[in-house]
DNA sequence: CCCCTATGATTAACCGGTTAAGTTGACTTC
DNA sequence: GAAGTCAACTTAACCGGTTAATCATAGGGG
């Protein structure tokens, strides 16, 4: 290990024959530095390979140029089967990269890590915090807001009113999906709903209920937790309850996949016997058997928007919307 | 926004009637502080809600308690279809969380961001750097090592000899997979190889070639880039070249999926007409049609190991292995 | 020719911690 | 009881930047 001493501002200043303050100004691209001096300083910076010490800079500017993304699951659960978080990261990452900010990823599954997140944010290690879709009525976002830390949530937070968020139009998307089923003549339309402690789960179920009510049809609900495995289980239970069902709206693509497997297992043809509609439009659904009709939600765009909103908040830009709701869209393939 | 002023060490010290140094000692759990004083300080800390300022602390300790994970793709490409990076993040995240370190995620696709990563690491914003599987002979890891920054790569780096890494036994895994095909009577065994600028691509192809040579069989190679789409294209081209092939070893599960689709499209039954073996053992492969025989690589464990190695390096622990190679294992399902 | 202003550099205070060195006082020890 | 020891605390220097306040110098106006 070489551990060459990193040059400091002081060293650069000596070499360029000017004061620290002047070097600082040049480094930060300030105006009002004579061209000749600026050039001398830049030369010294290059020769010494000077890179500003971020800790020192943060200490005085009170800025860290980095931003936390909180994933409300333990590291073990996140990413296991799920394509949602990766897509969010993709959107957020791209936007932050463009803004030259760093992305700090934190898993906040346990109560312990929950505390850790709070301390971390409060310690001023990040300029702002984003929450990926949360479970239940998590008090953390509200707490941070009250401490004056910029926060944006993905998914309308339950309970907390004062936290800015970005979400998609779950309700509208589900309605158009279920109406599509009704319009194609299906009459025994069940649903596999998502977890009811998440807005995504709640709103999608609400959309199903409202649309069936409107159509005067009976409701059949099974619950899942967005995983493929839970989709299999739920589909089996729905078939047991009503062997004659002719359609199912599934609140996530992963669960819809499970449903397809269970239907095949039960000897049902899709869509001839049972029509299936999912929600997400993951890449994988274009290749399922049959290709899945589903409600597309723009997850990457959601990540991007979250990041943009947060950056706006951090930069104190006025006119920040408290809530942004992105549109969803029914993508019709073969399963319904 | 409340922006309540955060209390400083100074404030706590005043409140507790002691000096800053003493508070610092208590906060950092040092011994040699009288119990009564310690208690008074802790009370003051609680009352004021004091949280140490990380920037100030880093400035003097030269430690940031955070670690970078570099993904060598742009944000757009990472995560698009791939389950590798999520799994790595899962492993790394869990391990770092246990060590109370933060994870900073960086995408280093473009040359610009490449530079950004270097500056970031050199600026001392992280205590160490991990690289997820790299393309080509990237000089960055070597550069950082030479600058005295702890580095660990996932995947044996090409060219650079001096960089510690964690990898899996690609070669051994492929050999057992291809031997399995040979043993089950297959004689026209093709392969869909991965990108040849990555060790994973190179080593897996080498394993295929060596085993076929050993068995005295002809080699048929098509190239892909680990994506499903490329698997479809490659499989089609292999079938065009040799319509009578009876097996294919595919260097990634994603591509294997594509191959399954292409085979089905071409009217081949799997495994009756053509046996297929993949590499990865993603969750998804348990549910493919038919379930995929594949070489399991412990990706999450790889992430964990990387993190552990890096933490060891950072803590200056002796006897750090320069290279760790994790075992792979053939998982036999229905496709071969 | 003198004063005023603008421009551009420097000085020095400060950010909020850590820690080496110094001080204090109680307790041994002979 | 003086000297020495040790534990426990305080003092003060330092980490490496930013920036308000200050100062020097040249140019312009009357």
XYZ file of C-alpha atoms in Angstrom, chain A:
336
model
C 0.000 0.000 0.000
C 1.481 3.280 -1.075
C -0.773 5.692 0.774
C 0.800 8.654 -0.885
C -0.117 11.676 1.182
C -2.871 13.531 -0.539
C -2.017 17.153 -1.234
C -4.064 19.765 0.571
C -5.233 23.181 -0.436
C -2.303 24.543 1.475
C 0.162 22.607 -0.653
C -1.423 23.811 -3.852
C -1.406 27.372 -2.586
C 2.287 27.232 -1.744
C 3.136 25.763 -5.098
C 1.138 28.339 -6.997
C 2.439 31.126 -4.793
C -0.977 32.319 -3.704
C -3.199 32.010 -0.644
C -5.484 29.147 0.262
C -8.485 31.325 -0.302
C -7.523 31.993 -3.878
C -7.002 28.336 -4.615
C -10.372 27.570 -3.084
C -11.948 30.132 -5.347
C -10.332 28.705 -8.445
C -11.263 25.179 -7.530
C -14.860 26.182 -7.029
C -14.949 28.016 -10.313
C -15.532 31.394 -8.797
C -15.291 34.471 -10.952
C -13.105 37.362 -9.972
C -9.818 35.576 -10.209
C -7.349 36.933 -12.725
C -6.794 34.604 -15.666
C -3.067 34.339 -15.056
C -3.509 33.325 -11.429
C -6.263 30.928 -12.275
C -3.997 29.262 -14.747
C -1.117 28.998 -12.293
C -3.406 27.460 -9.700
C -4.831 24.968 -12.145
C -1.346 23.956 -13.135
C -0.427 23.377 -9.506
C -3.606 21.373 -8.999
C -2.771 19.155 -11.933
C 0.849 18.708 -10.981
C 0.033 17.690 -7.449
C -3.072 15.734 -8.363
C -5.055 17.699 -5.861
C -8.577 16.556 -5.024
C -10.575 18.493 -2.423
C -11.269 16.673 0.807
C -14.986 16.175 0.913
C -15.216 15.935 4.678
C -13.561 19.286 5.157
C -15.762 20.825 2.549
C -18.926 19.333 4.000
C -18.010 20.550 7.424
C -18.245 24.139 6.371
C -20.771 24.012 3.551
C -23.155 21.750 5.436
C -23.632 19.871 2.204
C -22.506 16.369 1.383
C -23.595 16.061 -2.220
C -25.030 12.680 -1.479
C -28.514 11.396 -1.048
C -29.949 8.355 0.660
C -32.394 5.902 -0.827
C -34.107 3.875 1.849
C -35.421 0.452 0.981
C -37.906 -0.566 3.617
C -36.955 -4.225 3.647
C -34.042 -6.110 4.984
C -31.289 -6.793 2.532
C -32.449 -10.361 2.411
C -35.910 -9.653 1.178
C -35.185 -6.834 -1.170
C -34.100 -8.026 -4.559
C -34.924 -11.624 -3.871
C -37.512 -12.012 -6.543
C -38.446 -8.477 -7.098
C -37.777 -6.206 -10.020
C -39.311 -3.119 -8.492
C -36.396 -1.915 -6.423
C -33.846 -2.418 -9.163
C -35.939 -0.279 -11.464
C -36.317 2.435 -8.859
C -32.579 2.416 -8.320
C -32.068 2.687 -12.019
C -34.209 5.795 -12.271
C -32.821 7.422 -9.183
C -29.255 6.549 -10.080
C -29.448 8.027 -13.530
C -30.899 11.271 -12.325
C -28.467 11.687 -9.455
C -25.547 10.881 -11.671
C -26.582 13.667 -13.976
C -26.726 16.017 -11.002
C -23.355 14.783 -9.777
C -24.782 13.545 -6.509
C -23.956 10.297 -4.812
C -26.443 7.589 -4.020
C -26.316 6.004 -0.589
C -28.394 2.862 -0.354
C -29.844 1.807 2.961
C -31.995 -1.145 3.908
C -34.318 -0.371 6.759
C -35.991 -3.622 7.508
C -35.323 -4.055 11.174
C -36.189 -1.642 13.938
C -32.513 -1.322 14.674
C -31.656 -0.251 11.171
C -34.621 2.040 11.272
C -32.922 3.928 14.032
C -29.680 3.791 12.144
C -31.263 5.502 9.174
C -32.574 8.278 11.329
C -29.261 8.901 13.023
C -27.496 8.790 9.708
C -29.738 11.356 8.131
C -29.660 13.574 11.175
C -25.890 13.345 11.357
C -25.914 15.282 8.131
C -24.312 12.563 6.111
C -26.799 13.113 3.321
C -28.537 16.147 1.910
C -31.851 14.432 1.469
C -33.663 11.142 1.756
C -35.855 9.109 -0.554
C -38.048 6.266 0.582
C -38.942 3.424 -1.728
C -42.452 2.080 -1.314
C -43.166 1.666 2.358
C -45.151 -0.683 4.499
C -47.725 0.559 6.952
C -47.693 3.979 8.557
C -43.980 4.469 8.926
C -43.255 7.519 11.088
C -39.698 7.945 9.840
C -40.377 10.137 6.782
C -42.482 12.497 8.873
C -39.833 12.609 11.567
C -37.156 13.585 9.097
C -39.347 16.238 7.524
C -39.902 17.748 10.938
C -36.150 17.813 11.471
C -35.843 19.884 8.340
C -34.400 17.166 6.154
C -35.647 17.093 2.557
C -37.641 13.923 1.947
C -39.540 12.380 -0.944
C -41.421 9.091 -0.838
C -42.240 6.747 -3.644
C -45.808 5.759 -3.026
C -48.260 7.904 -1.134
C -47.366 7.519 2.534
C -50.069 6.147 4.769
C -51.037 8.456 7.574
C -48.410 11.134 7.102
C -49.924 14.028 5.244
C -46.972 16.381 5.114
C -44.478 14.265 3.197
C -43.997 14.956 -0.509
C -44.352 11.886 -2.663
C -44.334 10.456 -6.150
C -46.783 7.743 -7.015
C -48.523 6.187 -9.982
C -52.207 6.047 -10.737
C -52.877 2.597 -9.325
C -56.595 3.132 -9.175
C -56.984 4.332 -12.741
C -54.783 1.589 -14.103
C -56.694 -1.126 -12.321
C -60.014 0.294 -13.432
C -59.046 0.211 -17.075
C -57.715 -3.319 -16.664
C -60.821 -4.641 -14.997
C -63.071 -2.805 -17.426
C -61.162 -4.501 -20.204
C -62.054 -7.849 -18.651
C -65.683 -6.868 -18.285
C -65.826 -5.563 -21.829
C -64.479 -8.839 -23.187
C -67.386 -10.633 -21.623
C -65.905 -11.988 -18.413
C -68.375 -12.221 -15.584
C -66.668 -14.103 -12.770
C -63.697 -11.871 -12.193
C -61.520 -12.556 -9.172
C -58.483 -10.665 -7.913
C -55.234 -11.479 -6.214
C -54.562 -8.399 -4.137
C -51.270 -7.163 -2.751
C -50.392 -6.588 0.899
C -52.932 -4.321 2.531
C -50.354 -2.391 4.503
C -49.010 -0.807 1.344
C -50.676 1.865 -0.710
C -49.992 -0.109 -3.879
C -51.887 -3.032 -2.401
C -54.732 -0.966 -1.032
C -55.337 1.222 -4.061
C -55.265 -1.633 -6.525
C -57.798 -3.561 -4.539
C -59.951 -0.463 -4.293
C -59.867 -0.094 -8.065
C -60.968 -3.691 -8.490
C -63.789 -3.341 -6.009
C -65.086 -0.108 -7.492
C -65.079 -1.387 -11.034
C -66.828 -4.653 -10.208
C -69.375 -2.771 -8.163
C -69.988 -0.445 -11.049
C -70.467 -3.467 -13.312
C -72.702 -5.187 -10.802
C -70.498 -8.255 -10.536
C -69.555 -10.388 -7.535
C -66.120 -9.914 -5.976
C -63.648 -12.669 -5.184
C -60.533 -11.602 -3.359
C -57.421 -13.516 -2.384
C -54.399 -11.887 -0.791
C -50.751 -12.191 -1.764
C -47.538 -10.400 -0.918
C -46.369 -9.568 -4.463
C -44.173 -12.663 -4.733
C -44.584 -15.388 -7.329
C -44.994 -18.012 -4.662
C -47.865 -16.138 -3.066
C -49.474 -15.804 -6.494
C -49.470 -19.566 -6.900
C -51.048 -20.099 -3.521
C -53.664 -17.402 -4.005
C -54.656 -18.665 -7.445
C -55.154 -22.156 -6.115
C -57.364 -20.860 -3.377
C -59.420 -18.792 -5.805
C -59.948 -21.819 -8.030
C -61.017 -23.848 -5.063
C -63.538 -21.191 -4.061
C -64.939 -20.702 -7.516
C -63.899 -23.322 -10.080
C -65.930 -21.510 -12.719
C -64.140 -18.167 -12.543
C -63.292 -16.815 -15.961
C -60.896 -14.000 -15.187
C -58.491 -12.758 -12.568
C -56.880 -9.389 -12.058
C -53.549 -9.857 -10.290
C -52.039 -6.903 -8.467
C -48.459 -7.584 -9.563
C -46.713 -9.256 -12.476
C -44.770 -11.528 -10.196
C -47.960 -12.851 -8.638
C -49.551 -13.004 -12.087
C -46.770 -15.331 -13.074
C -47.511 -17.521 -10.156
C -51.167 -17.447 -11.158
C -50.314 -18.548 -14.690
C -48.351 -21.477 -13.297
C -51.180 -22.454 -10.979
C -53.753 -22.179 -13.762
C -51.693 -24.346 -16.043
C -51.317 -26.819 -13.235
C -55.081 -26.855 -12.792
C -55.593 -27.526 -16.483
C -57.055 -24.131 -17.312
C -56.197 -22.523 -20.612
C -55.262 -18.831 -20.645
C -57.025 -16.839 -21.937
C -59.618 -19.281 -23.304
C -60.816 -20.476 -19.892
C -59.441 -17.797 -17.641
C -58.220 -14.341 -18.591
C -55.326 -12.933 -16.587
C -54.229 -9.334 -16.206
C -51.211 -8.293 -14.176
C -49.789 -5.034 -12.896
C -46.231 -3.712 -13.395
C -45.205 -4.687 -16.898
C -41.866 -6.171 -16.041
C -39.680 -7.274 -18.900
C -40.373 -10.863 -17.931
C -44.053 -10.532 -18.751
C -43.387 -10.177 -22.433
C -41.982 -13.675 -22.383
C -44.408 -15.482 -20.139
C -46.714 -18.180 -21.395
C -48.855 -16.672 -22.704
C -47.438 -13.124 -22.819
C -49.103 -11.186 -20.061
C -51.653 -8.444 -20.474
C -50.774 -6.012 -17.731
C -50.952 -2.479 -16.417
C -47.697 -0.701 -17.043
C -46.389 1.523 -14.317
C -43.384 3.653 -15.170
C -41.113 2.572 -12.335
C -37.905 3.966 -13.713
C -39.630 7.248 -14.399
C -40.874 7.190 -10.844
C -37.310 6.905 -9.592
C -36.246 9.734 -11.841
C -39.079 11.924 -10.711
C -38.376 11.231 -7.059
C -34.787 12.242 -7.540
C -35.735 15.384 -9.417
C -38.230 16.396 -6.769
C -35.729 15.839 -4.021
C -33.023 17.815 -5.789
C -35.500 20.627 -6.205
C -36.293 20.534 -2.522
C -32.625 20.533 -1.588
C -31.887 23.465 -3.828
C -34.741 25.315 -2.253
C -36.571 25.708 -5.522
C -40.001 27.180 -5.056
C -43.188 25.692 -6.425
C -42.363 22.125 -5.585
C -45.406 19.972 -5.994
C -46.178 18.031 -2.851
C -47.365 15.101 -4.868
C -46.718 13.843 -8.357
C -48.856 11.057 -9.761
C -47.647 9.372 -12.912
C -50.036 7.722 -15.345
C -50.402 3.994 -15.839
C -51.357 2.277 -19.050
C -52.997 -1.003 -19.970
C -50.738 -3.102 -22.171
C -52.732 -5.739 -23.981
C -50.968 -8.953 -24.906
C -52.324 -12.483 -25.057
C -53.441 -13.398 -21.554
C -56.595 -11.286 -21.636
